[in-house]
Coordinates of C-alpha atoms and ligand atoms in Angstrom, one line a residue:
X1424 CA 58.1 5.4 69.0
X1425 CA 58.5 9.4 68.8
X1426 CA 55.5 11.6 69.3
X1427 CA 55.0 11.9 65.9
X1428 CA 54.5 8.3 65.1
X1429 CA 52.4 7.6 67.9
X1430 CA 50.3 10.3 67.1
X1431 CA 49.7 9.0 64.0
X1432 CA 49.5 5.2 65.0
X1433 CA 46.6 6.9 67.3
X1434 CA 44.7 8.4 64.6
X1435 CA 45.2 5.2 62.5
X1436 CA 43.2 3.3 65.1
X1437 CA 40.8 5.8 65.0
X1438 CA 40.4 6.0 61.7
X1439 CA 40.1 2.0 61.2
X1440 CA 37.7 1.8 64.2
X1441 CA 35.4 4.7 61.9
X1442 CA 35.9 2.9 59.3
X1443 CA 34.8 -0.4 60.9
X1444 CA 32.1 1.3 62.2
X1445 CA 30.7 2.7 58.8
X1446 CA 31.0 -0.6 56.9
X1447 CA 29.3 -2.7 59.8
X1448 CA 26.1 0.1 59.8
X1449 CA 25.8 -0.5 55.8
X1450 CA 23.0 -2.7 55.2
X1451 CA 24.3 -5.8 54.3
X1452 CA 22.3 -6.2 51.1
X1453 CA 23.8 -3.4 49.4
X1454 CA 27.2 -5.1 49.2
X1455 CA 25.6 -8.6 47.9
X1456 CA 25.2 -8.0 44.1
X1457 CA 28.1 -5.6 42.2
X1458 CA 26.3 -3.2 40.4
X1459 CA 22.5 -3.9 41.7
X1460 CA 21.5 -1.6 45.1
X1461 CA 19.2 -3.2 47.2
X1462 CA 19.7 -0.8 50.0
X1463 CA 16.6 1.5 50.8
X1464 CA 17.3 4.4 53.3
X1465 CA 14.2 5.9 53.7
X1466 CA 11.1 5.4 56.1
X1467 CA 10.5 1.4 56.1
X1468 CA 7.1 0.4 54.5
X1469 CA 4.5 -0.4 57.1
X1470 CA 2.2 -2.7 54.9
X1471 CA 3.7 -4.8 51.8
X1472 CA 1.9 -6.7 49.4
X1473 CA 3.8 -9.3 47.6
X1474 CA 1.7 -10.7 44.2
X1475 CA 3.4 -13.6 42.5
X1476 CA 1.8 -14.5 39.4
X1477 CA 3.1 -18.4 39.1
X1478 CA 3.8 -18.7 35.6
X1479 CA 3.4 -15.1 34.5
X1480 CA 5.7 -13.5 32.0
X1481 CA 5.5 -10.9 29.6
X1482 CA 3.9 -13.0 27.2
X1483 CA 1.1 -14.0 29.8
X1484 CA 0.5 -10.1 30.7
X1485 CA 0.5 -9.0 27.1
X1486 CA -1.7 -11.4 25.6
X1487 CA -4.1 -11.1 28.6
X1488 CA -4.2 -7.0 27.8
X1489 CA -4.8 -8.0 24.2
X1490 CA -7.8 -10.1 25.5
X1491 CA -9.6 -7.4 27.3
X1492 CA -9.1 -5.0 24.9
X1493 CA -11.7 -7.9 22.6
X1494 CA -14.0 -7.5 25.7
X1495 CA -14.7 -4.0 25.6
X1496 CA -14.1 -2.7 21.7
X1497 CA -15.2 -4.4 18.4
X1498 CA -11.4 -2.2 17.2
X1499 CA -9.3 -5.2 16.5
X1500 CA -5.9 -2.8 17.9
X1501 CA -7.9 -2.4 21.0
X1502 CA -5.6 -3.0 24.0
X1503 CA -6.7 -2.4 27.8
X1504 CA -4.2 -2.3 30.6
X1505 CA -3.8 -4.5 33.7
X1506 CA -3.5 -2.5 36.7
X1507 CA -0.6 -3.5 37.6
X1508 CA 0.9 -2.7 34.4
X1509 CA 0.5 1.3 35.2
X1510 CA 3.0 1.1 38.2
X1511 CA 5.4 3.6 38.2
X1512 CA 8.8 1.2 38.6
X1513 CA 9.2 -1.6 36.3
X1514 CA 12.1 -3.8 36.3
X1515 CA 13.7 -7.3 35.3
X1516 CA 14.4 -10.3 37.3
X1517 CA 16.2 -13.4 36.1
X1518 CA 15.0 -16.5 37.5
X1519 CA 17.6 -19.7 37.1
X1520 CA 18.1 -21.7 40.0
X1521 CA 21.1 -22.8 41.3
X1522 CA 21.0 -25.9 39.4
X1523 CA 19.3 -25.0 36.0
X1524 CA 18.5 -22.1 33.7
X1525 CA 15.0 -23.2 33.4
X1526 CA 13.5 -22.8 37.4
X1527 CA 10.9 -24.8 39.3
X1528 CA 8.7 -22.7 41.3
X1529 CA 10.4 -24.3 44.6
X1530 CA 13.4 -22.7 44.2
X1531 CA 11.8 -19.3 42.6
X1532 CA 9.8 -19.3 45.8
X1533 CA 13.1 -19.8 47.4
X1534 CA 14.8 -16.6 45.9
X1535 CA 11.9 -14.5 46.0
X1536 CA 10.7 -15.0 49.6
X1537 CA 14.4 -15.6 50.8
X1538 CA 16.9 -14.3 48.8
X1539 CA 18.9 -17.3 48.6
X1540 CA 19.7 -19.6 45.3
X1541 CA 18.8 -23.4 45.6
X1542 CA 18.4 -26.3 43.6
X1543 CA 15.1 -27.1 41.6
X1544 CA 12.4 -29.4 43.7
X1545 CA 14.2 -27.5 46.7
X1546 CA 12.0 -25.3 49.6
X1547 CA 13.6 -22.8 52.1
X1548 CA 17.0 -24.5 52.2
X1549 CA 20.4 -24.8 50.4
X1550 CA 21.2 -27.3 47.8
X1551 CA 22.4 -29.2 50.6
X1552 CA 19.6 -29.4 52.8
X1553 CA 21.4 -28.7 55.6
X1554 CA 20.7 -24.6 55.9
X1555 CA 17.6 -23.1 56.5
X1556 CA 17.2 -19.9 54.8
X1557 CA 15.0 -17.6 56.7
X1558 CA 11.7 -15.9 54.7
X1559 CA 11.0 -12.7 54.8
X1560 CA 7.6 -13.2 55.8
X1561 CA 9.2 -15.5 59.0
X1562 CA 11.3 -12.1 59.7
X1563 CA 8.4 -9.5 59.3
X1564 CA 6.4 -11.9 61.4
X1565 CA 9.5 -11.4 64.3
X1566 CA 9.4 -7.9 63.6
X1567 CA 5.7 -7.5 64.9
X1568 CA 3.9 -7.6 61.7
X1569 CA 0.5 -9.8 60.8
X1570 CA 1.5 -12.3 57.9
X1571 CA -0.9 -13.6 54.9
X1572 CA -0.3 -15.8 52.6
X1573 CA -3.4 -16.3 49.9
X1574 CA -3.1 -19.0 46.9
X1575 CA -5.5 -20.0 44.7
X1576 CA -3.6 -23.5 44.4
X1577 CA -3.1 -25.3 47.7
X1578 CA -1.2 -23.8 50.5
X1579 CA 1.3 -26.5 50.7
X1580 CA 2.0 -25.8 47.1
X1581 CA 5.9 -25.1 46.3
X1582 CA 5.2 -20.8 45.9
X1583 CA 3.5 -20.6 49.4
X1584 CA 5.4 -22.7 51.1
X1585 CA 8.8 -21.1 50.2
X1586 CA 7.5 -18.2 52.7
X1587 CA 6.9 -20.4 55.7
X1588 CA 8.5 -24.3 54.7
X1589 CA 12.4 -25.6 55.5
X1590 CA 12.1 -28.6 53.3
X1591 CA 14.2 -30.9 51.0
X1592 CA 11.7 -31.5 48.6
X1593 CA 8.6 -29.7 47.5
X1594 CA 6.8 -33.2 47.6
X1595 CA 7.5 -33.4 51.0
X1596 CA 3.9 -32.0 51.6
X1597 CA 2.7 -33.2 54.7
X1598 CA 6.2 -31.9 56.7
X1599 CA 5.0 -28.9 54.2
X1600 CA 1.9 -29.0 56.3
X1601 CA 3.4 -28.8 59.3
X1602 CA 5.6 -26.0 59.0
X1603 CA 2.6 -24.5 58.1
X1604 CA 0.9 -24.3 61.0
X1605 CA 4.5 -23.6 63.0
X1606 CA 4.5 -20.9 60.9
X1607 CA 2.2 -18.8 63.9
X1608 CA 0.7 -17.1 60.6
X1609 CA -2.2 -15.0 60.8
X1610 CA -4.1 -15.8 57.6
X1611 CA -4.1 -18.5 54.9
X1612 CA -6.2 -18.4 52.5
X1613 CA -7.4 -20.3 48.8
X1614 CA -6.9 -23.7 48.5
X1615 CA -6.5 -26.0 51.0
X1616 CA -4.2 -29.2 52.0
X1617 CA -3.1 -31.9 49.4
X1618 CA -1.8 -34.3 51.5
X1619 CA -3.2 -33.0 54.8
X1620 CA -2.9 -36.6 57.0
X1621 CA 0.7 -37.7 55.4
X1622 CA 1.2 -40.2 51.9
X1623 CA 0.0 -43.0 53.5
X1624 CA -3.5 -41.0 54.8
X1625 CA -1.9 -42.5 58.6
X1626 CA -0.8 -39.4 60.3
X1627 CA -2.5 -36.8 62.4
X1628 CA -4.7 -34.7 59.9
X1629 CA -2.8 -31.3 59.6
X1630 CA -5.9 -28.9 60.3
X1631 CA -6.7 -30.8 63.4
X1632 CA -2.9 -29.7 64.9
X1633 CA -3.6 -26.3 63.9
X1634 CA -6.5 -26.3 65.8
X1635 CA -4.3 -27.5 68.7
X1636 CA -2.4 -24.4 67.8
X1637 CA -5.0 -21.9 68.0
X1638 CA -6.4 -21.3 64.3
X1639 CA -9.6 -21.5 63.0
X1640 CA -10.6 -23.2 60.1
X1641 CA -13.4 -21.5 58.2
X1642 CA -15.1 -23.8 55.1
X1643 CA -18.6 -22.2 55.0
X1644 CA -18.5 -19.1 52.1
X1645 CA -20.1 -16.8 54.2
X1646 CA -18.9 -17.7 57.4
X1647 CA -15.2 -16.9 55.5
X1648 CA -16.4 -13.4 53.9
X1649 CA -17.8 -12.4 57.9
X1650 CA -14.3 -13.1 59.2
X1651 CA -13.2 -10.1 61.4
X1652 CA -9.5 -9.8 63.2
X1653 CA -11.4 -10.7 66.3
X1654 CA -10.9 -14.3 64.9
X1655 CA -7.3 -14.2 65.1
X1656 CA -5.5 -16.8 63.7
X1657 CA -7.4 -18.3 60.4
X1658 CA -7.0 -20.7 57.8
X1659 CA -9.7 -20.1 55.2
X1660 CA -11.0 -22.5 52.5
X1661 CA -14.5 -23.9 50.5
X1662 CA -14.9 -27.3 50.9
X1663 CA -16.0 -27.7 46.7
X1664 CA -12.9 -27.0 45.5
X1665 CA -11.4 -28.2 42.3
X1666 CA -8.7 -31.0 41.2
X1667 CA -5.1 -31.1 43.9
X1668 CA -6.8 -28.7 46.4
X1669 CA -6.9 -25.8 44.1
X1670 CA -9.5 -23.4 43.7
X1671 CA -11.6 -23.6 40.4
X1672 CA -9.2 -22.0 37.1
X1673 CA -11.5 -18.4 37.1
X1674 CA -12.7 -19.3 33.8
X1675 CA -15.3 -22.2 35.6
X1676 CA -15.0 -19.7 38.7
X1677 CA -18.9 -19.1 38.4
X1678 CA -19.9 -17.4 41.7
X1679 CA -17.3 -19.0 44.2
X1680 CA -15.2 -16.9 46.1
X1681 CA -12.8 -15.6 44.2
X1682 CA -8.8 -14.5 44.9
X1683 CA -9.7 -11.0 44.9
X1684 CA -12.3 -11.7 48.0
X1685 CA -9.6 -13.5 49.9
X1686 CA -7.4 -10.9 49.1
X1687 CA -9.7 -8.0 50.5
X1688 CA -10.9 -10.6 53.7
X1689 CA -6.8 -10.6 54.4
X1690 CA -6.2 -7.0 54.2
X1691 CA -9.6 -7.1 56.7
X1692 CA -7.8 -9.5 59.4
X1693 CA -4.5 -8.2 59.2
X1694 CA -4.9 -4.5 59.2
X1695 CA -3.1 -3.5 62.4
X1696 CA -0.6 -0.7 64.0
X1697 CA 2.3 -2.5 63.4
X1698 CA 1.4 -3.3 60.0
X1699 CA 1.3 -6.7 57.7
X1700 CA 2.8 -8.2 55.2
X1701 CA 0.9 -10.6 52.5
X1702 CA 2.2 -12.4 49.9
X1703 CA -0.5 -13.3 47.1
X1704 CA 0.2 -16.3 44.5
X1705 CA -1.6 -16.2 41.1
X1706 CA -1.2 -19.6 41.3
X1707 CA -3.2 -21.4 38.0
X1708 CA -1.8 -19.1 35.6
X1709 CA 1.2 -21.7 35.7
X1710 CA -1.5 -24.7 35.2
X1711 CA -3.1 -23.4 32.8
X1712 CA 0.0 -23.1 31.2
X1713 CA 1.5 -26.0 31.7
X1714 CA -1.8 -27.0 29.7
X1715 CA -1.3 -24.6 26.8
X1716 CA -4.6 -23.0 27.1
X1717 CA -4.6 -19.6 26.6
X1718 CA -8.4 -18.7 27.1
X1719 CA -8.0 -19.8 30.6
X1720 CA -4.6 -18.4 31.1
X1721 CA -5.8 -15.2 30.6
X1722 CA -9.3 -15.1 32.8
X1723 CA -6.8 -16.3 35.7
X1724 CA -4.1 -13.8 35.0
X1725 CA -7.4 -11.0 35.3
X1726 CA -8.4 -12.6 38.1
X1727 CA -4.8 -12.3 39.8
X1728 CA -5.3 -8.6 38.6
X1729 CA -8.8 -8.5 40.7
X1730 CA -7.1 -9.5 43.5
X1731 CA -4.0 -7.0 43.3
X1732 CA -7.0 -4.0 42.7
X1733 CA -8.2 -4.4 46.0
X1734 CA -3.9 -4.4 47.5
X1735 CA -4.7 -0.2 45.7
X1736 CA -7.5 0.5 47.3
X1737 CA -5.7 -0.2 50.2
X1738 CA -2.5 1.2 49.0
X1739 CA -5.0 4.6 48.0
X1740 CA -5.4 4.9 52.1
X1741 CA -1.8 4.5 53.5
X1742 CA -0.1 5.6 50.0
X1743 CA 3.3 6.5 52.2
X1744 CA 3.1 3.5 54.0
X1745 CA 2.6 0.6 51.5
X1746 CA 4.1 -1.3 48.9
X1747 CA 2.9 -3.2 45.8
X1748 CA 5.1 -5.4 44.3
X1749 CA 3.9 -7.5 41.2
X1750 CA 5.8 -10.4 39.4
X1751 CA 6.4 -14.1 38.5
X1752 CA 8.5 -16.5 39.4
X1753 CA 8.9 -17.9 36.0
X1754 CA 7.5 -17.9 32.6
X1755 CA 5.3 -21.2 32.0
X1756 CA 4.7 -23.2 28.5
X1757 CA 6.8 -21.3 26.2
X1758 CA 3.7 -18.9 25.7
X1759 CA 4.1 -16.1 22.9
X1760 CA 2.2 -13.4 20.7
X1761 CA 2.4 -14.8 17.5
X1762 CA 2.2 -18.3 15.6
X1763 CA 3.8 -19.4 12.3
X1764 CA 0.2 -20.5 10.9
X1765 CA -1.3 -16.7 11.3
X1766 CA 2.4 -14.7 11.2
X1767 CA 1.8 -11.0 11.2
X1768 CA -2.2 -11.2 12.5
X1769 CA -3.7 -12.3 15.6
X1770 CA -7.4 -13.0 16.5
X1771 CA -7.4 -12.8 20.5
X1772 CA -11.1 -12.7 20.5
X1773 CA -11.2 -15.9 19.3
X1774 CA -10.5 -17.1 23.1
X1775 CA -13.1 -15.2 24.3
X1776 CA -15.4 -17.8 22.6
X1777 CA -14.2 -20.5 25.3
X1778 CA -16.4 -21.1 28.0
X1779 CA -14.7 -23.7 30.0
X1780 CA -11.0 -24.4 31.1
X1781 CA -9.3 -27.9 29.7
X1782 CA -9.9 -29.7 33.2
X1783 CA -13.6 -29.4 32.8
X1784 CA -13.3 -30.5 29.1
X1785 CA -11.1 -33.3 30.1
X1786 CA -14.2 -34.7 32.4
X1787 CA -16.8 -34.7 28.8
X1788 CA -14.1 -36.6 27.1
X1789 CA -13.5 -39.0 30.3
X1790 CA -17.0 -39.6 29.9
X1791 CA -17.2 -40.0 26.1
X1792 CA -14.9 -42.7 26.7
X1793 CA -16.3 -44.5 29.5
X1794 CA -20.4 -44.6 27.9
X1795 CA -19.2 -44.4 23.7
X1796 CA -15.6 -46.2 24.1
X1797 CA -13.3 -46.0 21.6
X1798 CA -14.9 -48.5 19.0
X1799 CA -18.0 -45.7 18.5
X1800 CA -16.0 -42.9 18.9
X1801 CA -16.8 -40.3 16.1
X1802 CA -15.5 -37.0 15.6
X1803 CA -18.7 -35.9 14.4
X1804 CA -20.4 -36.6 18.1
X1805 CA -18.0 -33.6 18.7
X1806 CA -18.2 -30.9 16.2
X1807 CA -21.7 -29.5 18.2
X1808 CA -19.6 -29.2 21.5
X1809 CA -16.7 -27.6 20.2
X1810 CA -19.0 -25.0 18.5
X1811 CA -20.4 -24.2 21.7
X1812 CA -17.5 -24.9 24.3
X1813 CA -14.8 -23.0 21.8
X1814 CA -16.6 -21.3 19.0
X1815 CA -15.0 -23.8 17.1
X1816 CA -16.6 -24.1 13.8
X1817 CA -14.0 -24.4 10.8
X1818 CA -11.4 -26.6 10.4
X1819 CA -8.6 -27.3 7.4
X1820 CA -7.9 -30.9 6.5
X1821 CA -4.8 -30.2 8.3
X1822 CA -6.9 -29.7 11.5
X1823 CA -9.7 -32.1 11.4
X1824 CA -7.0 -34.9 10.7
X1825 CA -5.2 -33.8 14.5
X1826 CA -8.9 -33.8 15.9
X1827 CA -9.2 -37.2 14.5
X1828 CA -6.5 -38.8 15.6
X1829 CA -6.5 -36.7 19.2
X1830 CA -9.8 -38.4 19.9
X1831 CA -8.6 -41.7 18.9
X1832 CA -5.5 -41.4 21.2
X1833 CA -7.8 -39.8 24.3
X1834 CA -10.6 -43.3 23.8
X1835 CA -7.2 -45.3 25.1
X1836 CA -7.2 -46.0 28.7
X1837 CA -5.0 -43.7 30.2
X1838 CA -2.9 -46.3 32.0
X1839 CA -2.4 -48.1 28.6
X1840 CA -1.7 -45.2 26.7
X1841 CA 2.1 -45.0 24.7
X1842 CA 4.1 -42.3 26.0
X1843 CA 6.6 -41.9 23.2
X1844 CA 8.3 -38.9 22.1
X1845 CA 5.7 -38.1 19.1
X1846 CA 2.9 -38.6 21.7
X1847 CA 4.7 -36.2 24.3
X1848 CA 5.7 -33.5 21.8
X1849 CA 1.6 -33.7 20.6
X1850 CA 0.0 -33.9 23.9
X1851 CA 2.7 -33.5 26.9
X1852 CA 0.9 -36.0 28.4
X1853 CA -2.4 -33.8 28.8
X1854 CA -5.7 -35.3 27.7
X1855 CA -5.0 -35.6 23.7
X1856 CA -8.4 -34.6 22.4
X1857 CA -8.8 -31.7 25.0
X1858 CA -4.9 -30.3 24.2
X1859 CA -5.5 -30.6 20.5
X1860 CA -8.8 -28.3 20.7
X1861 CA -6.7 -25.6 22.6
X1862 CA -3.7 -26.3 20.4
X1863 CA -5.7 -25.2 17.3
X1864 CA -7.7 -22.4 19.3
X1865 CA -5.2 -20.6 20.5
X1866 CA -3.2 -21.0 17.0
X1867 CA -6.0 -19.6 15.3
X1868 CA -5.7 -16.7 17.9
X1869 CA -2.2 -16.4 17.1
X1870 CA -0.8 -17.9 20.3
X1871 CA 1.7 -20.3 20.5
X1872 CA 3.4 -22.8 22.6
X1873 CA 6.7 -24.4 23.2
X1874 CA 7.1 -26.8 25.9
X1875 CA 4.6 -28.5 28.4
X1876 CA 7.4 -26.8 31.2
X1877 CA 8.5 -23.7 32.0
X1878 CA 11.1 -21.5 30.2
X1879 CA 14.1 -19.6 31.3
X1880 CA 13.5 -16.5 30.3
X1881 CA 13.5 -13.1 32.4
X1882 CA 10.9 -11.4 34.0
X1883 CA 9.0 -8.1 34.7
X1884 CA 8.7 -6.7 38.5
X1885 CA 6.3 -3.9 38.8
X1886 CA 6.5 -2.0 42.3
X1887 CA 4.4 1.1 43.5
X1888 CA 4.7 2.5 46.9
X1889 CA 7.1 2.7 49.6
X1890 CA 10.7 2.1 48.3
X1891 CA 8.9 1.0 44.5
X1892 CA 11.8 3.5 43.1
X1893 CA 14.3 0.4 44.2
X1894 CA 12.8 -1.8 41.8
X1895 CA 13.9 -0.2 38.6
X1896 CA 17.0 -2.2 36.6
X1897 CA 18.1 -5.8 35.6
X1898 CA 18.6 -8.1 38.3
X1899 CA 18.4 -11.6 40.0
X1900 CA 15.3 -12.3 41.4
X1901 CA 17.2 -13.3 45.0
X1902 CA 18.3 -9.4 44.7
X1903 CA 13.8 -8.7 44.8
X1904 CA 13.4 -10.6 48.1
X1905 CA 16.4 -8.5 49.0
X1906 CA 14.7 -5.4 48.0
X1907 CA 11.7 -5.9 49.8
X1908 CA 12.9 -7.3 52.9
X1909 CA 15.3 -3.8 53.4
X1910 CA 12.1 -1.9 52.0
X1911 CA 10.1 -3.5 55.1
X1912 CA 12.7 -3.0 57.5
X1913 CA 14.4 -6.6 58.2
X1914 CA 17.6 -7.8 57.6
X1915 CA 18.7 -10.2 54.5
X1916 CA 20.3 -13.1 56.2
X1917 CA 23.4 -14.8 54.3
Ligands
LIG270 ZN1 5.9 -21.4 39.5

């Protein structure tokens, strides 16, 4: 080798070693997804919010603005924004799994709080079960911050748990439970435990081992709104909650605690130097739905809103030091502006006129059927209530002949019910009278329905803050866990 060439060979090793050296300092995320950058550079946030709306779409946000604007103006064009909607960024996320186009909120948990794909039913691991993919709120909590996580559906529930739970299946809700309380959370808060002592009620009752573990469990309203961050590590829940551990749907609310109180008592408990991160689930939009009821789709979606007001009253304190980021994990029920019966008119304040959500209605008609029975049934008996309950009043032939038979099919005995096609189609399995009267509500309104499911479509991310310019674009809704987690500072892991 002459001088020339080894000078060269030299510099060659030099430059490779740069080059090495460069690539290995690029954040990995940036390189994930051609075309998408989910690399931020800039000072790492200090305090992230992370609001899920489960369920929530465009269709759920624009119908819900329609709504309010019938709350405050008799001007039928009368629209009034969502906070949320205001943020400076806006993007799209799409939200198949790795084993359908259509999501389960397991595996949209998955992406969003992970960044990984997975199968449906799947939490906080691959397809295969074998690799645990590590949250974001699991590496925020490593990195020194205080973690949250508030639901208004229990906290073993598939959106909440893919930001603390390694599990095969979402059903697996005690072992749900117990990663839980690993989790060395600072704050959970909403609804509580559905299977807190195990399937067969025979194991060791879940809040008693996070007692063992140092958390307090606070059930009394006001002993939960005098919480302080002297109380460390707290799981927060009222003891009358509604049906599967949920909190009420907001429309039945009343003067409970609402998601917006737990949402202010976390930001209480967590604010600290090093920051905190809180991830916020919307979590009955999705039931209500699943239900097709559009009256209580929309009080829980301005509820959700409630809660992400008090995330900018914060963010209005430490604006260069916070992010907001706002989105779903899926679209729910095939919800849309617009129904072939009213085509180019809608009559949103109609759903105003509601006054209870289907689960309460549901109990009137169990009890119908349990003290009238299905010999005395009459449509008639009805007609007063749906008045009052819906501001139901006129009905086609058409319509009273789906009442009719509705209430004939809810007097059956739910256990000896058919569950055909024709009967699935009309009532998805929902109580038939109670589905119908929403059915022909919300089509009077305009609304309309496609499935009892969700649906496959993309969704809207709104982010303001720190980093909030990274949200802008079309992208996978793995690359938004990917966005946040390099906005806050930690490291996607492959
Ligand atoms: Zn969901």
């Amino acid at each position: 080798m002459n001088k020339k060439t080894k000078w060269l060979s030299g510099s060659l090793v030099i430059v490779v070693m740069f080059m090495a050296l460069v690539i290995s300092a690029l954040p990995r995320q940036s390189t994930v997804n051609a075309g998408v950058d989910n690399g931020y550079y800039g000072k790492k946030a200090k305090y992230v919010f992370f609001f899920i709306g489960d369920g929530m779409a465009m269709p759920q946000i624009t119908s819900t603005e329609i709504f309010k604007g019938t709350l405050t103006s008799d001007n039928p064009m009368n629209q009034e924004k969502l906070s949320f909607t205001s943020f400076p960024n806006l993007g799209m996320q799409t939200t198949h799994s790795s084993n359908s186009f259509i999501t389960d909120s397991a595996a949209a948990g998955t992406a969003l709080a992970t960044g990984h794909k997975t199968d449906n039913d799947v939490v906080g691991v691959d397809p295969s079960k074998k690799i645990k993919f590590k949250t974001m709120a699991e590496m925020a909590k490593e990195k020194g911050l205080k973690i949250g996580i508030v639901s208004s559906v229990s906290l073993d529930h598939a959106t909440p748990a893919a930001f603390y739970a390694h599990e095969g299946s979402r059903n697996d809700l005690y072992e749900i439970g117990i990663d839980m309380v690993n989790s060395g959370f600072d704050y959970f808060a909403g609804g509580s435990l559905l299977q807190p002592t195990g399937k067969k009620k025979d194991q060791t009752n879940i809040l008693d081992i996070a007692k063992e573990k140092g958390y307090k469990i606070v059930n009394e309203p006001d002993a939960i709104m005098n919480l302080t961050e002297k109380d460390g590590k707290v799981i927060a829940f009222r003891n009358d909650l509604a049906a599967e551990s949920a909190m009420q749907y907001d429309i039945d609310r009343q003067d409970k605690t609402s998601l917006a109180d737990y949402t202010k008592k976390g930001i209480e408990i967590l604010d600290n130097p090093n920051g905190f991160f809180m991830m916020v689930e919307g979590g009955k939009i999705d039931w209500a739905c699943h239900a097709n009821d559009a009256a209580t789709t929309v009080r829980d979606v301005m509820s959700f809103d409630n809660a992400i007001m008090e995330a900018l009253k914060f963010y209005a304190l430490h604006p260069n030091e916070t992010l907001i980021v706002v989105t779903g994990d899926h679209e729910t029920g095939g919800m849309t502006v617009g129904f072939a019966g009213t085509k180019y008119t809608t009559a949103f304040s109609m759903i105003g006129n509601q006054k209870l959500s289907f689960e309460e209605f549901d109990k009137s008609i169990k009890n119908y059927r349990e003290t009238v029975g299905a010999n005395d049934a009459n449509l008639e008996d009805w007609l007063p209530v749906l008045a009052q309950n819906f501001g139901l009043t006129e009905f086609s032939d058409f319509e009273k002949n789906r009442l009719q038979e509705s209430l004939s099919a809810s007097m059956m005995d739910p256990k000896k019910r058919i569950k055909d096609e024709h009967s699935y189609l009309l009532y998805g399995g929902y109580e038939p009278f109670s589905i119908t009267v929403t059915h022909i509500l919300n089509q009077k309104a305009g609304i309309g329905w496609t499935t009892y499911a969700h649906t496959g479509v993309a969704l809207p991310v709104y982010a303001q803050g720190v980093g909030g310019e990274l949200f802008g674009g079309y992208y996978d809704n793995t690359d938004v866990a990917k966005k946040v987690m390099s906005i806050m500072g930690v490291e996607f892991q492959q």
